[in-house]
């Protein structure tokens, strides 16, 4: 049921080349950690073992902060909990191969459960990024204080020492930590380049858009926190075994900030940068601590400040920018192949109107912005919402897509009352919203943006990047009409204003909605672009049976494409009728007296 | 009775320590994570004043000026480029805190310093004898609170600052020099924080990392209070009270995390915290 619409050179060769490169890199790294101990002195082996364990933590910080944009100081606490779980079990219960196995399980499981709680606390509808950071600060402080008050159970301020862990010896732990680091790093690299991993970057770029593509971003962030808490716990297990001692400092928020510093200096959002940054800085710190401990800290602190201000993406980003500049003249790769897919969503016919608004009301305190709005919209209708500035048009659009916005009245979409529903749930009912200012993902490519729009319907892989992109044929048609089909692998930040508007419309259509809401889709577009959008909208409603609600100032445009016009004035619906009725009515002339406005 | 006095004076100390952070967060919407470092700088001003054989009270103006001048430099060089990136501003100011801490260590050494008491002895209040200094701290908190109320409500600077809080772009369009107001606000905030550092010296020992312990508590209180000094006072009373009660009846170690945990919970339930008070 799928036919190829746009021919493109095979991408699989490139994918294979990249996989081979990653494989070679991983093998080199493995060789380094396996044979490294033969060439290193005891001191270096000891310090580098620790550095590599810290590097695992830095990867988790990078995934959270560099990719998903969640600034966290809490990874240190998950690490500490994993380390303490191991040390406490081995100290108080005893040490045997079975118990070490139990310790490993506990060291992962306990942080995972705590991660779930921290995630639930941090991410909820309406939570702010600062709030998540606040929780990530409080959590390590709580853990540290509990350890201080744990008496002999946790060893209080002196920590736990003298338990028997894995019998591996200095070199064995170096190799074990190194192998774990390589596995985590390769796993992270594969994940962030997969279609599923790009969701993290999409959330960082524009979380609102993610929600309006039907993605439950809160759940994704909770899941990410939970999984990475487990990885940090594993690092804690390694640390407790390799160092033979755990102390409250390993769990504290100061250690958490150090992880962020290393990640920032190495280059957030690159995975390898934080690994190299952590190993480099921690090793140098240990080597220099004898001679100039405070001066070294001073240099690191100063470098960090300069880096955050001048080069927020770290040294590694500078390197990629330079290499990219060299490659600029090479033709961009074709991107994935577009494949038309049969609709999978909302096949069921619904009874009655698609949208039914009954006495909708919205007020801020005593200020009523919308009052007594009653309106029905059926499939295939293109309803334009007009009115002077401040009439409440955009507010009404917001009420239609966020069930927590309304102050009174009932809105039903496909028969279901949306009161209390959050945007991603309303999107799932078949509503797509295009914002006034194009809301897309600036650091993704055109193809990746479109794939995000499909992510809620068609779960993407967390391992591979597909070389096919399945879209509804209407979305493909928009891409072809606007020439975006030739720019699939172009980064969105390089697109023009009009191209971004078209891309957003294509993304909304790719959701397979029953109804699209558009807020001034033609603002700032050229005449030709306007005509294209008009053609697309007419086709979507007349031929494909979408319903559309359009907020628009350009009355000529509205007259050309609408099947119905609704006039809002001072928060009230003053007129609802066919194009002719509204355009020639006395009320409209009075409201727009002078008419120069329209 | 002592418990009641403990609660009120603890709240007063929390208020003194957080006021500077609130001034900056309220107007600039920037979390100054170098807050702990400014407290430390202030405390070391008291050490220097003691070393020079000056009257310990002179450390107060000295700390305010030092804090304000250093704060001015910080605003210009570090904070100004980051107004649009609040999370990065947290990190950059934290980095600055590391730098200041290490500079102090290089200069004064790691050792703990003690300073001459500003006020010693006890006083009879409400039938019990109580530390005179803690009562003085209560008075200082009231003075700072009233001072800010006057600054915000009664002066031109305060009017401009409130305009910026409400609508920054409109304020700029009306011809307010927002850049200068931000600078002055930041300087007042850091100066006040350094001053708070001096006021802390009789209560704690002075060492290069002393500020960090206070940073989190005041940060949480400010998050809960938003941009209102009234809300900050309420938050200090409620959470400071809880801290005293937990420390007295359960465990001093758990008392240390009461403020942070309660603040996080309050924010989870209502994201505006106490800002509506």
PDB file of N, CA and C in Angstrom, chain A residues 355 375-386 396-397 515-518 537 541 546-552 558 561-567 573 575-577 579:
ATOM      1  N   UNK A 355     -16.657  19.601  15.658  1.00  0.00           N
ATOM      2  CA  UNK A 355     -16.379  20.487  16.782  1.00  0.00           C
ATOM      3  C   UNK A 355     -17.678  21.124  17.209  1.00  0.00           C
ATOM      4  N   UNK A 375     -20.871  27.506  18.670  1.00  0.00           N
ATOM      5  CA  UNK A 375     -20.447  27.315  17.282  1.00  0.00           C
ATOM      6  C   UNK A 375     -20.301  25.826  16.996  1.00  0.00           C
ATOM      7  N   UNK A 376     -20.749  25.393  15.816  1.00  0.00           N
ATOM      8  CA  UNK A 376     -20.520  24.009  15.394  1.00  0.00           C
ATOM      9  C   UNK A 376     -19.727  24.021  14.090  1.00  0.00           C
ATOM     10  N   UNK A 377     -18.838  23.057  13.944  1.00  0.00           N
ATOM     11  CA  UNK A 377     -18.105  22.942  12.684  1.00  0.00           C
ATOM     12  C   UNK A 377     -18.185  21.492  12.232  1.00  0.00           C
ATOM     13  N   UNK A 378     -18.543  21.290  10.935  1.00  0.00           N
ATOM     14  CA  UNK A 378     -18.683  19.945  10.392  1.00  0.00           C
ATOM     15  C   UNK A 378     -17.481  19.608   9.518  1.00  0.00           C
ATOM     16  N   UNK A 379     -17.213  18.321   9.287  1.00  0.00           N
ATOM     17  CA  UNK A 379     -16.121  17.941   8.391  1.00  0.00           C
ATOM     18  C   UNK A 379     -16.289  18.600   7.023  1.00  0.00           C
ATOM     19  N   UNK A 380     -15.183  19.009   6.421  1.00  0.00           N
ATOM     20  CA  UNK A 380     -15.235  19.603   5.095  1.00  0.00           C
ATOM     21  C   UNK A 380     -15.461  21.098   5.103  1.00  0.00           C
ATOM     22  N   UNK A 381     -15.741  21.679   6.257  1.00  0.00           N
ATOM     23  CA  UNK A 381     -15.958  23.128   6.321  1.00  0.00           C
ATOM     24  C   UNK A 381     -14.639  23.856   6.526  1.00  0.00           C
ATOM     25  N   UNK A 382     -14.527  25.040   5.904  1.00  0.00           N
ATOM     26  CA  UNK A 382     -13.378  25.895   6.174  1.00  0.00           C
ATOM     27  C   UNK A 382     -13.921  27.188   6.782  1.00  0.00           C
ATOM     28  N   UNK A 383     -13.817  27.285   8.085  1.00  0.00           N
ATOM     29  CA  UNK A 383     -14.415  28.413   8.785  1.00  0.00           C
ATOM     30  C   UNK A 383     -13.342  29.454   9.075  1.00  0.00           C
ATOM     31  N   UNK A 384     -13.562  30.673   8.651  1.00  0.00           N
ATOM     32  CA  UNK A 384     -12.607  31.730   8.955  1.00  0.00           C
ATOM     33  C   UNK A 384     -13.109  32.530  10.137  1.00  0.00           C
ATOM     34  N   UNK A 385     -12.168  32.838  11.024  1.00  0.00           N
ATOM     35  CA  UNK A 385     -12.497  33.593  12.221  1.00  0.00           C
ATOM     36  C   UNK A 385     -11.902  34.977  12.018  1.00  0.00           C
ATOM     37  N   UNK A 386     -12.751  35.995  11.887  1.00  0.00           N
ATOM     38  CA  UNK A 386     -12.201  37.334  11.679  1.00  0.00           C
ATOM     39  C   UNK A 386     -12.659  38.258  12.799  1.00  0.00           C
ATOM     40  N   UNK A 396      -9.377  32.037  21.583  1.00  0.00           N
ATOM     41  CA  UNK A 396     -10.317  30.961  21.277  1.00  0.00           C
ATOM     42  C   UNK A 396      -9.576  29.747  20.730  1.00  0.00           C
ATOM     43  N   UNK A 397      -8.580  29.995  19.867  1.00  0.00           N
ATOM     44  CA  UNK A 397      -7.775  28.880  19.355  1.00  0.00           C
ATOM     45  C   UNK A 397      -7.111  28.132  20.506  1.00  0.00           C
ATOM     46  N   UNK A 515      -9.281  17.913  12.085  1.00  0.00           N
ATOM     47  CA  UNK A 515      -9.545  19.346  12.057  1.00  0.00           C
ATOM     48  C   UNK A 515      -8.210  20.068  12.245  1.00  0.00           C
ATOM     49  N   UNK A 516      -7.985  21.106  11.415  1.00  0.00           N
ATOM     50  CA  UNK A 516      -6.771  21.887  11.610  1.00  0.00           C
ATOM     51  C   UNK A 516      -7.147  23.296  12.047  1.00  0.00           C
ATOM     52  N   UNK A 517      -6.375  23.818  12.987  1.00  0.00           N
ATOM     53  CA  UNK A 517      -6.552  25.200  13.417  1.00  0.00           C
ATOM     54  C   UNK A 517      -5.351  25.978  12.912  1.00  0.00           C
ATOM     55  N   UNK A 518      -5.612  27.090  12.235  1.00  0.00           N
ATOM     56  CA  UNK A 518      -4.492  27.849  11.695  1.00  0.00           C
ATOM     57  C   UNK A 518      -4.581  29.296  12.161  1.00  0.00           C
ATOM     58  N   UNK A 537      -5.198  24.517   1.379  1.00  0.00           N
ATOM     59  CA  UNK A 537      -6.284  24.491   2.362  1.00  0.00           C
ATOM     60  C   UNK A 537      -7.601  24.087   1.713  1.00  0.00           C
ATOM     61  N   UNK A 541      -9.860  20.651   2.661  1.00  0.00           N
ATOM     62  CA  UNK A 541     -11.232  20.649   3.152  1.00  0.00           C
ATOM     63  C   UNK A 541     -12.208  20.106   2.106  1.00  0.00           C
ATOM     64  N   UNK A 546     -11.217  17.390   5.624  1.00  0.00           N
ATOM     65  CA  UNK A 546     -10.760  17.981   6.876  1.00  0.00           C
ATOM     66  C   UNK A 546     -11.692  19.129   7.233  1.00  0.00           C
ATOM     67  N   UNK A 547     -11.796  19.429   8.510  1.00  0.00           N
ATOM     68  CA  UNK A 547     -12.392  20.702   8.897  1.00  0.00           C
ATOM     69  C   UNK A 547     -11.231  21.645   9.189  1.00  0.00           C
ATOM     70  N   UNK A 548     -11.432  22.932   8.907  1.00  0.00           N
ATOM     71  CA  UNK A 548     -10.351  23.873   9.198  1.00  0.00           C
ATOM     72  C   UNK A 548     -10.922  25.133   9.804  1.00  0.00           C
ATOM     73  N   UNK A 549     -10.242  25.659  10.814  1.00  0.00           N
ATOM     74  CA  UNK A 549     -10.611  26.954  11.368  1.00  0.00           C
ATOM     75  C   UNK A 549      -9.408  27.860  11.194  1.00  0.00           C
ATOM     76  N   UNK A 550      -9.671  29.022  10.627  1.00  0.00           N
ATOM     77  CA  UNK A 550      -8.593  29.880  10.190  1.00  0.00           C
ATOM     78  C   UNK A 550      -8.775  31.254  10.822  1.00  0.00           C
ATOM     79  N   UNK A 551      -7.740  31.738  11.488  1.00  0.00           N
ATOM     80  CA  UNK A 551      -7.760  33.124  11.946  1.00  0.00           C
ATOM     81  C   UNK A 551      -7.016  33.922  10.905  1.00  0.00           C
ATOM     82  N   UNK A 552      -7.634  34.969  10.403  1.00  0.00           N
ATOM     83  CA  UNK A 552      -6.970  35.650   9.289  1.00  0.00           C
ATOM     84  C   UNK A 552      -7.355  37.118   9.248  1.00  0.00           C
ATOM     85  N   UNK A 558      -9.506  35.410   2.801  1.00  0.00           N
ATOM     86  CA  UNK A 558     -10.615  34.741   3.480  1.00  0.00           C
ATOM     87  C   UNK A 558     -11.790  34.530   2.514  1.00  0.00           C
ATOM     88  N   UNK A 561     -11.279  31.554  -0.001  1.00  0.00           N
ATOM     89  CA  UNK A 561     -11.194  30.139   0.353  1.00  0.00           C
ATOM     90  C   UNK A 561     -12.244  29.653   1.342  1.00  0.00           C
ATOM     91  N   UNK A 562     -12.904  30.565   2.087  1.00  0.00           N
ATOM     92  CA  UNK A 562     -13.754  30.089   3.192  1.00  0.00           C
ATOM     93  C   UNK A 562     -15.074  29.507   2.703  1.00  0.00           C
ATOM     94  N   UNK A 563     -15.606  28.600   3.486  1.00  0.00           N
ATOM     95  CA  UNK A 563     -16.985  28.191   3.236  1.00  0.00           C
ATOM     96  C   UNK A 563     -17.914  28.914   4.204  1.00  0.00           C
ATOM     97  N   UNK A 564     -17.351  29.431   5.284  1.00  0.00           N
ATOM     98  CA  UNK A 564     -18.149  30.138   6.278  1.00  0.00           C
ATOM     99  C   UNK A 564     -17.266  31.162   6.965  1.00  0.00           C
ATOM    100  N   UNK A 565     -17.844  32.259   7.430  1.00  0.00           N
ATOM    101  CA  UNK A 565     -17.044  33.249   8.164  1.00  0.00           C
ATOM    102  C   UNK A 565     -17.727  33.536   9.496  1.00  0.00           C
ATOM    103  N   UNK A 566     -16.920  33.569  10.543  1.00  0.00           N
ATOM    104  CA  UNK A 566     -17.439  33.894  11.870  1.00  0.00           C
ATOM    105  C   UNK A 566     -16.761  35.184  12.321  1.00  0.00           C
ATOM    106  N   UNK A 567     -17.544  36.130  12.796  1.00  0.00           N
ATOM    107  CA  UNK A 567     -16.968  37.404  13.216  1.00  0.00           C
ATOM    108  C   UNK A 567     -16.989  37.504  14.736  1.00  0.00           C
ATOM    109  N   UNK A 573     -19.410  36.481  19.755  1.00  0.00           N
ATOM    110  CA  UNK A 573     -19.612  36.085  18.378  1.00  0.00           C
ATOM    111  C   UNK A 573     -20.751  36.936  17.826  1.00  0.00           C
ATOM    112  N   UNK A 575     -21.457  37.443  14.356  1.00  0.00           N
ATOM    113  CA  UNK A 575     -22.012  37.060  13.066  1.00  0.00           C
ATOM    114  C   UNK A 575     -21.452  35.704  12.657  1.00  0.00           C
ATOM    115  N   UNK A 576     -22.300  34.882  12.058  1.00  0.00           N
ATOM    116  CA  UNK A 576     -21.852  33.563  11.624  1.00  0.00           C
ATOM    117  C   UNK A 576     -22.628  33.268  10.354  1.00  0.00           C
ATOM    118  N   UNK A 577     -21.961  33.271   9.187  1.00  0.00           N
ATOM    119  CA  UNK A 577     -22.725  33.049   7.969  1.00  0.00           C
ATOM    120  C   UNK A 577     -21.842  32.780   6.778  1.00  0.00           C
ATOM    121  N   UNK A 579     -19.943  33.474   3.128  1.00  0.00           N
ATOM    122  CA  UNK A 579     -19.020  34.542   2.773  1.00  0.00           C
ATOM    123  C   UNK A 579     -19.785  35.801   2.372  1.00  0.00           C
TER     124      UNK A 579
END
